[in-house]
XYZ file of C-alpha atoms in Angstrom:
231
model
C -64.923 -52.917 3.284
C -62.292 -50.160 3.059
C -63.455 -46.623 3.582
C -63.818 -44.499 0.464
C -61.165 -41.765 0.373
C -62.451 -38.246 0.819
C -62.723 -36.235 -2.385
C -60.410 -33.310 -2.865
C -62.651 -30.197 -2.780
C -60.299 -28.392 -5.161
C -60.741 -31.077 -7.829
C -63.486 -30.511 -10.443
C -66.490 -32.660 -9.674
C -67.276 -33.323 -13.314
C -66.037 -32.908 -16.845
C -68.455 -30.018 -17.317
C -66.981 -28.193 -14.340
C -63.482 -28.713 -15.671
C -64.480 -27.360 -19.059
C -66.203 -24.336 -17.536
C -63.101 -23.562 -15.516
C -60.960 -23.588 -18.650
C -63.423 -22.107 -21.124
C -61.325 -19.024 -21.751
C -58.195 -21.046 -22.400
C -60.053 -23.391 -24.723
C -61.448 -20.440 -26.664
C -57.959 -18.961 -26.958
C -56.578 -22.309 -28.104
C -59.233 -22.625 -30.815
C -59.511 -19.019 -32.017
C -55.949 -17.933 -31.281
C -53.943 -21.003 -32.263
C -55.832 -23.648 -34.242
C -57.793 -21.435 -36.648
C -54.822 -19.150 -37.468
C -52.567 -22.177 -37.992
C -55.126 -23.703 -40.336
C -55.328 -20.452 -42.330
C -51.549 -20.130 -42.495
C -51.193 -23.736 -43.628
C -53.751 -23.242 -46.398
C -52.031 -20.101 -47.673
C -48.555 -21.582 -47.312
C -49.580 -24.632 -49.330
C -50.795 -22.431 -52.184
C -47.587 -20.372 -52.122
C -45.371 -23.461 -51.910
C -47.134 -24.995 -54.904
C -46.775 -21.698 -56.794
C -50.523 -21.426 -57.151
C -52.070 -18.030 -57.921
C -54.693 -16.879 -55.434
C -57.577 -15.271 -57.304
C -57.957 -12.316 -54.936
C -54.280 -11.316 -54.766
C -53.816 -9.336 -57.986
C -57.425 -8.132 -58.170
C -57.358 -6.466 -54.765
C -53.960 -4.882 -55.352
C -55.046 -3.396 -58.673
C -58.242 -2.047 -57.113
C -56.284 -0.331 -54.334
C -53.817 1.093 -56.828
C -56.739 2.691 -58.643
C -57.400 4.772 -55.488
C -53.837 6.096 -55.300
C -53.209 9.792 -54.815
C -50.682 12.089 -53.084
C -52.529 12.257 -49.753
C -53.112 8.532 -49.554
C -49.512 7.942 -50.599
C -48.207 10.004 -47.685
C -50.680 8.454 -45.236
C -49.886 4.851 -46.090
C -46.131 5.404 -46.273
C -46.301 6.803 -42.732
C -48.443 3.878 -41.555
C -46.051 1.415 -43.123
C -43.108 2.979 -41.325
C -44.708 3.022 -37.880
C -45.917 -0.504 -38.572
C -42.366 -1.732 -38.226
C -39.089 0.197 -38.015
C -40.419 3.512 -36.691
C -43.031 2.203 -34.304
C -43.428 -1.517 -33.675
C -39.757 -2.415 -33.160
C -38.971 0.456 -30.722
C -42.210 -0.241 -28.840
C -41.356 -3.949 -28.616
C -38.043 -3.088 -26.969
C -39.576 -0.455 -24.673
C -42.356 -2.791 -23.540
C -39.946 -5.611 -22.723
C -37.620 -3.294 -20.786
C -40.526 -1.709 -18.909
C -41.850 -5.084 -17.776
C -38.371 -6.065 -16.610
C -37.995 -2.756 -14.747
C -41.356 -3.319 -13.020
C -40.201 -6.851 -12.072
C -43.104 -8.427 -13.910
C -40.939 -11.425 -14.674
C -43.524 -13.702 -16.233
C -45.068 -10.898 -18.281
C -41.593 -9.860 -19.429
C -40.752 -13.437 -20.414
C -44.022 -13.666 -22.344
C -43.389 -10.389 -24.192
C -39.783 -11.242 -25.050
C -40.579 -14.772 -26.226
C -43.583 -13.605 -28.260
C -41.972 -10.565 -29.839
C -38.480 -11.920 -30.502
C -39.751 -15.346 -31.505
C -42.190 -13.830 -33.990
C -39.404 -11.884 -35.685
C -37.218 -14.988 -35.984
C -40.096 -17.054 -37.319
C -40.867 -14.436 -39.927
C -37.275 -14.317 -41.154
C -37.146 -18.117 -41.317
C -40.458 -18.356 -43.183
C -39.377 -15.773 -45.757
C -36.215 -17.732 -46.471
C -38.136 -20.997 -46.721
C -40.859 -19.826 -49.116
C -38.787 -17.215 -51.004
C -41.829 -15.654 -52.627
C -41.095 -12.677 -54.860
C -42.708 -9.335 -54.181
C -45.615 -8.162 -56.350
C -44.537 -6.366 -59.518
C -47.825 -4.983 -60.799
C -46.491 -1.404 -60.666
C -43.451 0.461 -59.410
C -43.955 1.023 -55.685
C -43.183 4.351 -54.024
C -41.707 2.386 -51.101
C -40.002 -0.636 -52.685
C -38.716 -3.613 -50.695
C -35.904 -6.016 -51.524
C -36.603 -8.966 -49.203
C -38.947 -11.890 -49.813
C -42.681 -11.408 -49.546
C -44.300 -14.323 -47.648
C -45.380 -13.833 -44.910
C -45.559 -10.081 -44.405
C -43.176 -8.952 -41.651
C -45.179 -5.779 -41.052
C -48.433 -7.728 -40.665
C -46.841 -10.352 -38.446
C -44.971 -7.827 -36.290
C -47.944 -5.541 -35.779
C -50.245 -8.471 -34.991
C -47.718 -9.882 -32.540
C -47.413 -6.622 -30.629
C -51.169 -6.034 -30.691
C -51.947 -9.550 -29.425
C -49.357 -9.265 -26.646
C -50.877 -5.998 -25.428
C -54.434 -7.334 -25.615
C -53.553 -10.447 -23.600
C -51.629 -8.457 -21.010
C -54.614 -6.141 -20.608
C -57.323 -8.779 -20.874
C -58.067 -9.009 -17.156
C -58.120 -5.247 -16.680
C -60.648 -2.556 -17.520
C -58.543 -1.620 -20.573
C -59.167 -4.810 -22.521
C -61.900 -3.519 -24.856
C -60.195 -0.200 -25.711
C -56.958 -2.107 -26.284
C -58.711 -4.679 -28.472
C -60.319 -1.934 -30.571
C -56.989 -0.126 -30.961
C -55.229 -3.380 -31.820
C -57.720 -4.268 -34.547
C -57.528 -0.792 -36.068
C -53.732 -0.675 -35.971
C -53.092 -4.114 -37.439
C -55.748 -3.591 -40.083
C -54.284 -0.268 -41.212
C -50.717 -1.545 -41.243
C -51.738 -4.520 -43.366
C -53.704 -2.266 -45.699
C -50.689 0.020 -46.091
C -48.594 -2.858 -47.396
C -51.226 -3.678 -49.997
C -51.702 -0.057 -51.037
C -47.957 0.324 -51.521
C -47.922 -2.804 -53.679
C -45.147 -4.544 -51.722
C -47.234 -7.489 -50.476
C -49.989 -9.701 -51.756
C -53.137 -9.964 -49.610
C -52.192 -13.591 -48.908
C -48.857 -12.381 -47.466
C -50.687 -10.102 -45.047
C -53.249 -12.737 -44.041
C -50.451 -15.248 -43.420
C -48.529 -12.711 -41.333
C -51.567 -11.977 -39.181
C -52.304 -15.682 -38.736
C -48.740 -16.650 -37.849
C -48.321 -13.757 -35.422
C -51.573 -14.492 -33.610
C -50.887 -18.223 -33.352
C -47.396 -17.684 -31.966
C -48.540 -15.181 -29.341
C -51.541 -17.231 -28.232
C -49.444 -20.369 -28.006
C -46.762 -18.581 -25.987
C -49.401 -17.223 -23.624
C -50.997 -20.627 -23.052
C -47.596 -22.138 -22.218
C -46.301 -19.368 -19.960
C -49.579 -18.604 -18.163
C -50.827 -22.087 -17.396
C -52.331 -21.086 -14.052
C -51.901 -17.492 -13.040
C -53.313 -14.437 -14.755
C -50.744 -11.876 -15.892
C -52.464 -8.849 -14.322
C -54.845 -8.644 -11.435
C -58.294 -7.350 -12.219
C -58.803 -3.780 -11.095
C -61.327 -3.342 -8.353
C -64.389 -1.327 -9.213
């Protein structure tokens, strides 16, 4: 009777062990890719069919009822740093910094995630061609299409990239808190200014998160991007 080959000690001994070893990646796949894609698909279907979402106009009108000079200035500033004044320059600076530090895989991840997100957003806007809200005259009008929100998608993309790059360091929770606050405020600014529907913002967040998480899972199949700091 032939001898039974010796088992490879590096191979998981059971399905449970394999799942435990990839629990983080599975969680990221579910919460970072599948759920956001489902949400985007649901919203996109409603927009494509020209259906009116019940919360879109109601929430915009409620926010407009809070308008005042101080809030106007605050949300205009947030809207500007949420894209042209803040997110775009930071995207470029982050990519160049990672290249300068010779963090090749991290740089590839950042460039693919950030540049790819921008291209996807432009393509989606041209495909859906949703008009901007016209419930009142905005103090910061826009002329491009509305769905999905470029500000929401761009801010979410940058925030998710930073969180994933910092996840295995001691900075992950502060970065996660800052990311949630920043993306939330940028999205709120677009609603307050009346240049996006809430569904535009939700779709932008969902698409940005799904793209970043998917890029991360492909580019970091084995190795972690940053080594954990020693205590």
